[in-house]
Tab-separated table of C-alpha atoms in Angstrom:
chain	number	residue	atom	x	y	z
M	1190	MET	CA	54.830	42.749	39.419
M	1191	THR	CA	57.223	41.640	42.155
M	1192	SER	CA	57.122	42.096	45.898
M	1193	SER	CA	59.624	44.187	47.733
M	1194	ARG	CA	59.618	45.081	51.410
M	1195	LYS	CA	61.083	48.451	50.298
M	1196	ASN	CA	57.516	49.248	49.258
M	1197	LYS	CA	55.214	50.911	51.733
M	1198	THR	CA	52.994	48.331	53.425
M	1199	ILE	CA	49.361	48.087	54.462
M	1200	TYR	CA	47.829	45.398	56.635
M	1201	ILE	CA	44.699	43.313	56.141
M	1202	ASP	CA	43.108	40.350	57.897
M	1203	LYS	CA	42.363	36.898	56.519
M	1204	GLU	CA	38.758	37.809	55.749
M	1205	ALA	CA	39.783	40.686	53.470
M	1206	ALA	CA	42.451	38.474	51.886
M	1207	SER	CA	39.850	35.811	51.026
M	1208	VAL	CA	37.793	38.399	49.121
M	1209	LEU	CA	40.841	39.632	47.195
M	1210	GLU	CA	41.522	36.009	46.266
M	1211	LEU	CA	37.975	35.589	44.913
M	1212	VAL	CA	38.549	38.451	42.456
M	1213	SER	CA	42.029	37.230	41.572
M	1214	GLU	CA	40.563	33.820	40.716
M	1215	GLY	CA	37.850	35.360	38.520
M	1216	LEU	CA	35.052	34.335	40.891
M	1217	LEU	CA	33.567	37.832	41.199
M	1218	SER	CA	33.789	38.638	37.488
M	1219	PRO	CA	33.164	41.157	35.939
M	1220	VAL	CA	35.043	42.796	38.841
M	1221	THR	CA	38.779	42.479	38.207
M	1222	LYS	CA	40.332	45.185	40.404
M	1223	LEU	CA	39.799	47.455	43.380
M	1224	MET	CA	37.444	50.205	42.244
M	1225	ASN	CA	38.325	53.896	42.223
M	1226	GLU	CA	36.046	56.616	43.561
M	1227	GLN	CA	34.208	57.263	40.267
M	1228	GLU	CA	33.659	53.549	39.615
M	1229	SER	CA	32.338	53.169	43.160
M	1230	LYS	CA	29.820	55.964	42.630
M	1231	GLU	CA	28.623	54.379	39.379
M	1232	VAL	CA	27.999	51.044	41.089
M	1233	LEU	CA	26.008	52.763	43.830
M	1234	GLN	CA	23.898	54.608	41.245
M	1235	THR	CA	23.277	51.738	38.825
M	1236	GLY	CA	23.872	48.517	40.769
M	1237	LEU	CA	25.786	47.308	37.698
M	1238	VAL	CA	29.324	46.540	36.573
M	1239	ASN	CA	29.656	46.180	32.791
M	1240	GLY	CA	25.900	45.628	32.526
M	1241	GLN	CA	25.842	42.935	35.218
M	1242	SER	CA	24.362	43.178	38.697
M	1243	PHE	CA	26.870	43.878	41.445
M	1244	PRO	CA	25.581	44.922	44.856
M	1245	PHE	CA	28.144	47.434	46.123
M	1246	PRO	CA	31.553	48.950	45.274
M	1247	PHE	CA	34.480	46.554	45.469
M	1248	ILE	CA	36.968	48.567	47.515
M	1249	LEU	CA	39.676	48.005	50.113
M	1250	ALA	CA	39.596	50.315	53.132
M	1251	PRO	CA	41.336	48.479	55.976
M	1252	SER	CA	41.181	49.917	59.488
M	1253	GLY	CA	44.147	50.427	61.791
M	1254	LYS	CA	46.415	53.328	62.731
M	1255	LYS	CA	49.227	52.211	60.407
M	1256	ASN	CA	46.864	51.902	57.427
M	1257	GLU	CA	45.202	55.251	58.151
M	1258	LYS	CA	48.656	56.856	58.212
M	1259	ILE	CA	50.079	55.171	55.092
M	1260	ILE	CA	47.168	55.122	52.601
M	1261	PRO	CA	46.783	58.945	52.248
M	1262	THR	CA	50.511	59.182	51.387
M	1263	LEU	CA	50.343	56.758	48.467
M	1264	GLU	CA	50.872	58.212	44.998
M	1265	PRO	CA	49.356	57.048	41.675
M	1266	ASP	CA	51.398	54.226	40.098
M	1267	GLU	CA	53.199	53.522	43.375
M	1268	GLU	CA	53.506	49.903	44.422
M	1269	VAL	CA	52.388	48.923	47.911
M	1270	THR	CA	52.843	45.558	49.618
M	1271	ILE	CA	49.772	44.068	51.302
M	1272	ILE	CA	50.555	42.104	54.464
M	1273	CYS	CA	48.249	39.421	55.914
M	1274	ASN	CA	49.049	37.604	59.148
M	1275	GLY	CA	52.623	38.869	59.063
M	1276	LYS	CA	53.328	37.573	55.541
M	1277	GLU	CA	53.467	39.281	52.166
M	1278	PHE	CA	50.136	38.529	50.510
M	1279	ALA	CA	49.881	40.779	47.443
M	1280	VAL	CA	51.361	43.767	45.636
M	1281	LEU	CA	49.060	46.577	44.537
M	1282	ARG	CA	49.811	49.240	41.935
M	1283	VAL	CA	47.973	52.265	43.258
M	1284	GLU	CA	45.506	53.983	40.960
M	1285	GLU	CA	44.188	56.439	43.529
M	1286	THR	CA	43.263	56.823	47.192
M	1287	PHE	CA	40.062	58.394	48.469
M	1288	GLN	CA	38.112	58.851	51.675
M	1289	ILE	CA	34.968	56.905	52.560
M	1290	ASP	CA	32.395	56.903	55.346
M	1291	PRO	CA	32.516	53.519	57.159
M	1292	LYS	CA	28.844	53.857	58.176
M	1293	GLU	CA	27.811	54.357	54.569
M	1294	ARG	CA	29.920	51.367	53.568
M	1295	VAL	CA	28.140	49.021	55.992
M	1296	LYS	CA	24.800	50.417	54.804
M	1297	HIS	CA	25.703	49.379	51.257
M	1298	ILE	CA	26.505	45.855	52.495
M	1299	TYR	CA	23.844	45.230	55.145
M	1300	GLY	CA	21.166	47.755	54.270
M	1301	THR	CA	21.615	49.367	57.708
M	1302	ASP	CA	24.284	50.868	59.957
M	1303	ASP	CA	22.449	49.852	63.142
M	1304	LEU	CA	25.161	48.509	65.446
M	1305	THR	CA	22.720	46.032	66.999
M	1306	HIS	CA	22.367	44.294	63.610
M	1307	PRO	CA	24.289	40.991	63.468
M	1308	GLY	CA	27.506	41.534	61.564
M	1309	VAL	CA	27.399	45.335	61.379
M	1310	MET	CA	29.487	45.874	64.516
M	1311	ALA	CA	32.105	43.317	63.456
M	1312	THR	CA	32.338	44.748	59.935
M	1313	ILE	CA	32.477	48.428	60.861
M	1314	LYS	CA	35.451	47.724	63.144
M	1315	ARG	CA	37.328	46.398	60.107
M	1316	ILE	CA	36.672	49.423	57.865
M	1317	GLY	CA	38.895	52.493	57.797
M	1318	THR	CA	38.227	55.950	56.380
M	1319	TRP	CA	40.684	55.682	53.468
M	1320	ALA	CA	40.290	53.368	50.452
M	1321	LEU	CA	42.809	52.561	47.761
M	1322	SER	CA	42.166	51.324	44.226
M	1323	GLY	CA	44.084	49.622	41.456
M	1324	ASN	CA	45.201	46.268	40.083
M	1325	TYR	CA	46.946	43.829	42.363
M	1326	THR	CA	48.805	40.530	42.111
M	1327	ILE	CA	48.628	37.763	44.713
M	1328	ILE	CA	52.102	36.629	45.772
M	1329	ASN	CA	52.763	32.886	45.441
M	1330	LYS	CA	49.340	32.344	43.928
M	1331	THR	CA	48.479	28.685	43.385
M	1332	LYS	CA	46.305	27.221	40.668
M	1333	HIS	CA	42.645	27.185	41.656
M	1334	LYS	CA	41.911	23.500	42.189
M	1335	ASN	CA	38.188	23.792	42.918
M	1336	LYS	CA	37.306	25.063	39.435
M	1337	ILE	CA	39.215	22.122	38.004
M	1338	LYS	CA	37.420	19.748	40.399
M	1339	ILE	CA	34.022	20.933	39.181
M	1340	GLN	CA	35.048	20.721	35.519
M	1341	LYS	CA	36.325	17.156	35.951
M	1342	ALA	CA	33.101	16.144	37.717
M	1343	LYS	CA	31.095	17.563	34.803
M	1344	GLU	CA	33.173	15.680	32.246
M	1345	LEU	CA	32.969	12.430	34.209
M	1346	ILE	CA	29.167	12.247	33.987
M	1347	GLY	CA	28.661	14.412	30.879
M	1348	ALA	CA	26.675	16.978	32.869
M	1349	LYS	CA	24.489	19.335	30.853
M	1350	HIS	CA	23.233	21.203	33.905
M	1351	THR	CA	25.115	22.013	37.097
M	1352	SER	CA	23.161	23.302	40.084
M	1353	SER	CA	24.495	24.913	43.237
M	1354	LEU	CA	23.526	25.324	46.891
M	1355	MET	CA	25.168	27.660	49.412
M	1356	MET	CA	24.938	25.909	52.778
M	1357	GLY	CA	26.280	26.159	56.299
M	1358	VAL	CA	24.703	22.862	57.519
M	1359	ASN	CA	25.283	24.016	61.061
M	1360	PRO	CA	24.262	21.275	61.710
M	1361	LEU	CA	23.048	19.129	58.808
M	1362	HIS	CA	19.372	18.363	59.527
M	1363	ARG	CA	16.481	16.621	57.769
M	1364	ALA	CA	15.274	19.712	55.913
M	1365	HIS	CA	18.784	20.223	54.515
M	1366	GLU	CA	18.713	16.633	53.290
M	1367	ARG	CA	15.357	17.165	51.581
M	1368	LEU	CA	16.577	20.373	49.925
M	1369	ILE	CA	19.671	18.597	48.634
M	1370	ARG	CA	17.636	15.683	47.257
M	1371	GLN	CA	15.063	17.996	45.674
M	1372	THR	CA	17.771	20.016	43.928
M	1373	LEU	CA	19.534	16.873	42.738
M	1374	GLU	CA	16.257	15.617	41.202
M	1375	ASN	CA	16.398	18.343	38.555
M	1376	THR	CA	20.070	18.509	37.640
M	1377	ASP	CA	22.985	16.384	36.495
M	1378	LEU	CA	25.598	17.655	38.944
M	1379	LEU	CA	25.119	19.425	42.279
M	1380	VAL	CA	27.807	21.657	43.765
M	1381	ILE	CA	27.367	22.346	47.472
M	1382	PHE	CA	29.322	25.419	48.519
M	1383	LEU	CA	30.035	24.767	52.177
M	1384	LEU	CA	30.433	28.049	54.039
M	1385	LYS	CA	33.450	28.740	56.252
M	1386	PRO	CA	32.483	31.614	58.585
M	1387	TYR	CA	34.915	33.847	60.436
M	1388	ASP	CA	33.307	33.565	63.854
M	1389	ASN	CA	33.075	30.850	66.493
M	1390	ALA	CA	29.272	30.569	66.591
M	1391	ASN	CA	29.411	27.467	64.431
M	1392	LEU	CA	30.471	23.874	64.395
M	1393	LYS	CA	33.988	23.662	63.017
M	1394	TYR	CA	34.135	23.515	59.236
M	1395	GLU	CA	35.903	20.124	59.277
M	1396	ILE	CA	33.133	18.600	61.413
M	1397	ARG	CA	30.351	19.959	59.196
M	1398	LYS	CA	32.188	18.784	56.086
M	1399	GLU	CA	32.635	15.253	57.465
M	1400	ALA	CA	28.942	15.055	58.376
M	1401	LEU	CA	27.930	16.235	54.897
M	1402	GLU	CA	30.333	13.781	53.250
M	1403	TYR	CA	28.813	10.949	55.285
M	1404	PHE	CA	25.336	11.807	54.018
M	1405	ILE	CA	26.523	12.113	50.396
M	1406	ASN	CA	28.585	8.911	50.439
M	1407	ASN	CA	25.884	6.778	52.065
M	1408	PHE	CA	22.577	8.181	50.848
M	1409	LEU	CA	23.179	9.917	47.495
M	1410	PRO	CA	24.764	9.080	44.109
M	1411	LYS	CA	28.134	10.479	45.198
M	1412	ASN	CA	29.512	11.014	41.681
M	1413	ARG	CA	26.795	13.651	41.189
M	1414	VAL	CA	27.504	15.771	44.280
M	1415	ILE	CA	30.680	17.639	45.191
M	1416	ILE	CA	31.561	19.904	48.104
M	1417	ILE	CA	33.448	23.152	47.554
M	1418	PRO	CA	34.642	25.252	50.521
M	1419	LEU	CA	33.610	28.917	50.396
M	1420	GLU	CA	35.019	31.550	52.732
M	1421	ASN	CA	31.887	33.207	54.113
M	1422	SER	CA	33.256	36.740	54.329
M	1423	TYR	CA	31.406	40.022	54.891
M	1424	ILE	CA	30.506	40.403	51.197
M	1425	PHE	CA	28.110	37.453	51.544
M	1426	ALA	CA	26.224	39.166	54.359
M	1427	GLY	CA	23.237	41.452	54.151
M	1428	TYR	CA	20.331	41.781	51.802
M	1429	ASN	CA	22.468	41.508	48.645
M	1430	GLU	CA	23.812	38.075	49.523
M	1431	ILE	CA	21.828	36.305	46.793
M	1432	ILE	CA	23.402	38.470	44.073
M	1433	VAL	CA	26.924	37.623	45.279
M	1434	ASP	CA	25.962	33.934	45.600
M	1435	ALA	CA	24.760	33.948	41.987
M	1436	ILE	CA	27.925	35.669	40.720
M	1437	VAL	CA	30.224	33.205	42.495
M	1438	ALA	CA	28.202	30.134	41.457
M	1439	LYS	CA	28.160	31.270	37.813
M	1440	ASN	CA	31.900	31.927	37.774
M	1441	TYR	CA	32.492	28.459	39.205
M	1442	GLY	CA	30.663	27.023	36.189
M	1443	CYS	CA	27.150	26.470	37.572
M	1444	ASP	CA	24.104	27.387	35.497
M	1445	ARG	CA	21.553	27.051	38.318
M	1446	LEU	CA	21.330	28.277	41.904
M	1447	THR	CA	18.778	27.029	44.430
M	1448	ILE	CA	18.028	29.027	47.569
M	1449	GLY	CA	15.711	28.329	50.481
M	1450	ARG	CA	12.518	30.311	50.933
M	1451	ASN	CA	13.749	31.507	54.331
M	1452	HIS	CA	17.039	32.789	52.882
M	1453	ALA	CA	18.092	35.954	54.737
M	1454	GLY	CA	18.454	38.007	51.556
M	1455	LEU	CA	15.238	36.975	49.822
M	1456	GLY	CA	13.013	39.756	51.280
M	1457	MET	CA	9.806	40.212	49.273
M	1458	PHE	CA	8.408	43.574	48.153
M	1459	TYR	CA	5.343	44.745	46.229
M	1460	ASP	CA	5.819	46.384	42.843
M	1461	CYS	CA	3.607	46.840	39.770
M	1462	ASN	CA	0.730	44.843	41.291
M	1463	SER	CA	2.855	41.755	41.988
M	1464	ASN	CA	5.094	40.283	44.676
M	1465	LYS	CA	8.783	40.449	43.825
M	1466	SER	CA	12.120	39.757	45.486
M	1467	ILE	CA	15.711	40.750	44.950
M	1468	ILE	CA	15.908	37.916	42.404
M	1469	ASP	CA	13.772	40.023	40.047
M	1470	LYS	CA	16.452	42.724	40.176
M	1471	VAL	CA	19.303	40.440	39.065
M	1472	THR	CA	20.598	41.605	35.672
M	1473	GLY	CA	23.143	40.109	33.303
M	1474	ILE	CA	24.066	37.047	35.387
M	1475	ASP	CA	23.433	34.019	33.196
M	1476	ILE	CA	22.206	31.687	35.902
M	1477	GLU	CA	18.746	30.325	36.730
M	1478	ILE	CA	17.749	31.077	40.338
M	1479	THR	CA	15.123	28.858	41.962
M	1480	VAL	CA	13.468	29.404	45.321
M	1481	ALA	CA	12.855	26.055	47.025
M	1482	SER	CA	9.927	25.280	49.289
M	1483	GLU	CA	10.225	25.493	53.059
M	1484	TYR	CA	10.170	21.998	54.547
M	1485	VAL	CA	8.555	21.103	57.876
M	1486	TYR	CA	7.601	17.942	59.737
M	1487	CYS	CA	3.823	17.591	60.020
M	1488	ASP	CA	2.490	15.490	62.911
M	1489	GLU	CA	-0.663	14.766	60.875
M	1490	CYS	CA	1.096	13.837	57.616
M	1491	LYS	CA	3.671	11.940	59.718
M	1492	THR	CA	6.481	12.953	57.380
M	1493	LEU	CA	8.599	15.805	56.083
M	1494	VAL	CA	6.500	17.972	53.780
M	1495	SER	CA	6.598	21.234	51.861
M	1496	LYS	CA	4.599	24.019	53.499
M	1497	ASN	CA	3.109	24.556	50.021
M	1498	THR	CA	1.480	21.112	50.036
M	1499	CYS	CA	0.619	20.539	53.715
M	1500	PRO	CA	-2.981	21.517	54.596
M	1501	HIS	CA	-2.690	21.161	58.365
M	1502	GLY	CA	-1.345	24.536	59.451
M	1503	GLN	CA	1.506	25.696	61.669
M	1504	HIS	CA	0.062	24.180	64.848
M	1505	HIS	CA	0.800	20.743	63.366
M	1506	GLN	CA	4.198	21.619	61.882
M	1507	ILE	CA	7.732	21.433	63.256
M	1508	SER	CA	10.105	23.871	61.582
M	1509	TYR	CA	13.804	23.139	61.216
M	1510	HIS	CA	15.782	25.876	62.948
M	1511	ALA	CA	19.476	24.985	62.789
M	1512	ASP	CA	20.398	27.236	65.721
M	1513	SER	CA	17.902	25.487	68.019
M	1514	ILE	CA	19.023	22.023	66.928
M	1515	LEU	CA	22.639	23.091	67.509
M	1516	ALA	CA	21.648	24.325	70.973
M	1517	LEU	CA	20.398	20.814	71.818
M	1518	LEU	CA	23.656	19.279	70.638
M	1519	GLU	CA	25.783	21.816	72.508
M	1520	ALA	CA	23.803	20.986	75.653
M	1521	GLY	CA	24.800	17.352	75.144
M	1522	LEU	CA	21.305	16.202	74.183
M	1523	LEU	CA	20.587	13.736	71.409
M	1524	PRO	CA	18.061	15.413	69.068
M	1525	PRO	CA	15.077	13.313	67.931
M	1526	ALA	CA	15.665	11.504	64.650
M	1527	VAL	CA	12.808	13.486	63.120
M	1528	LEU	CA	15.062	16.573	63.354
M	1529	ILE	CA	18.439	15.138	62.467
M	1530	ARG	CA	19.578	11.764	61.170
M	1531	LYS	CA	20.781	9.608	64.082
M	1532	GLU	CA	24.107	8.807	62.391
M	1533	ILE	CA	24.781	12.531	62.046
M	1534	SER	CA	23.782	13.524	65.579
M	1535	SER	CA	25.795	10.614	67.028
M	1536	PHE	CA	28.854	11.729	65.087
M	1537	LEU	CA	28.414	15.372	66.141
M	1538	LEU	CA	27.986	14.575	69.828
M	1539	SER	CA	31.093	12.379	69.775
M	1540	LYS	CA	33.022	15.353	68.366
M	1541	LEU	CA	31.508	17.957	70.696
M	1542	PHE	CA	31.999	15.830	73.834
M	1543	PRO	CA	35.043	13.580	73.323
M	1544	ASN	CA	35.789	11.173	76.175
M	1545	ARG	CA	32.536	12.183	77.839
M	1546	PHE	CA	31.991	8.958	79.787
M	1547	LYS	CA	34.393	7.635	82.417
M	1548	ASN	CA	33.723	3.990	81.621
M	1549	LEU	CA	32.097	3.812	78.202
M	1550	GLU	CA	32.338	0.017	77.838
M	1551	LYS	CA	30.584	-0.668	81.157
M	1552	LEU	CA	27.863	1.853	80.351
M	1553	TYR	CA	27.426	0.288	76.902
M	1554	TYR	CA	27.100	-3.305	78.183
M	1555	ASP	CA	24.865	-2.289	81.094
M	1556	THR	CA	22.468	-0.337	78.890
M	1557	PHE	CA	22.067	-2.212	75.595
M	1558	PRO	CA	21.443	-5.799	74.464
M	1559	VAL	CA	24.756	-7.304	73.348
M	1560	LYS	CA	25.842	-10.445	71.537
M	1561	GLY	CA	27.955	-11.649	74.436
M	1562	LEU	CA	31.207	-10.918	72.651
M	1563	LEU	CA	33.672	-8.423	74.073
M	1564	GLU	CA	33.942	-5.665	71.517
M	1565	GLU	CA	35.262	-2.135	71.604
M	1566	HIS	CA	32.678	0.572	71.088
M	1567	THR	CA	33.043	4.232	70.264
M	1568	GLU	CA	30.995	7.094	71.676
M	1569	LYS	CA	29.290	7.320	68.296
M	1570	ASP	CA	28.231	3.646	68.668
M	1571	PHE	CA	26.838	4.470	72.109
M	1572	TYR	CA	24.670	7.332	70.819
M	1573	LEU	CA	23.384	5.215	67.926
M	1574	GLU	CA	22.256	2.474	70.319
M	1575	LEU	CA	20.772	5.057	72.663
M	1576	MET	CA	18.673	6.456	69.824
M	1577	LYS	CA	17.281	2.960	69.189
M	1578	LEU	CA	16.048	2.857	72.783
M	1579	TYR	CA	14.468	6.291	72.395
M	1580	GLN	CA	12.580	4.930	69.379
M	1581	THR	CA	11.283	1.856	71.223
M	1582	THR	CA	7.504	2.182	71.678
M	1583	SER	CA	6.320	-0.976	73.444
M	1584	LEU	CA	6.240	0.686	76.907
M	1585	THR	CA	5.115	4.122	75.785
């Protein structure tokens, strides 16, 4: 299939393009194409594709006046060029076009169409009323390097088991570290899928990745942990997120997936005299899903503990809420080391507030004990030394 600008064109954004790439790379298998209307109805009725769990129809219904005008005119077997960011992205051979209800679509993804729900408003703006189905080919597709990276890492250490974590580490805090260590205890290789969201309510991906790499390179056996970027598009939102996580992890070559107990999609329900979660509904995905403990700092135990093993109750426990820790950092405050490793918080503050101090060297030499030698110091060095003073107890 070749591209031609003589074809009719439809327009999508980068988020939709990332999802089309996942299917093209075999990462949402058994889905291989955009579903037609009958296939969509079957998924809604059964929750299955070829006997395997899949949470909602895989369709393309882009919003926009041009798309709404073009899609209804497309004929079966016609080729249409898909444009993303002004460039030819893919060519689709049309199977059929059909109308959808955008509100129903977001219900299938999020479990609600309430516009006050986080994500619903942003997603419904991106969905049109016409969908198109068929096979497509990505133009100028490159070989998927991340699958190869994981396979090489397996071969290097002779891994029998490969576990996975889906993480935002926004920012990387002590409970994240404990979860990573705990998962690594029971596997040969750990793949951390580092999420790349499409909004600005996060530390930049590059900053989060550098912080995570620092932790891996300095405090873990680094040949047993690899980071894989994962575009955190709308399909990973909502109450079905765990199913999509499991599908992607399995198709990347992982045989285990660990999720946190406070995972947004874990929601428990009562059935047949026992507590169950969405994990109990997963069918046909050959991957072991483990729910990790929730970790807290206990001021009686004086350490990071699992809520399952700490007897002291919530009034003695500090929970790790990434959004609150990020709020401290964004306010320019250095979080206590009990919340986030001092090397990490120092690095993050130096990135969030570059060139913060007018005369850093004077402030450094006036504030900290020095060896008497004139040395250059970075803002990260300053925060590290400042944390040492915070931890001094002789006058407290």
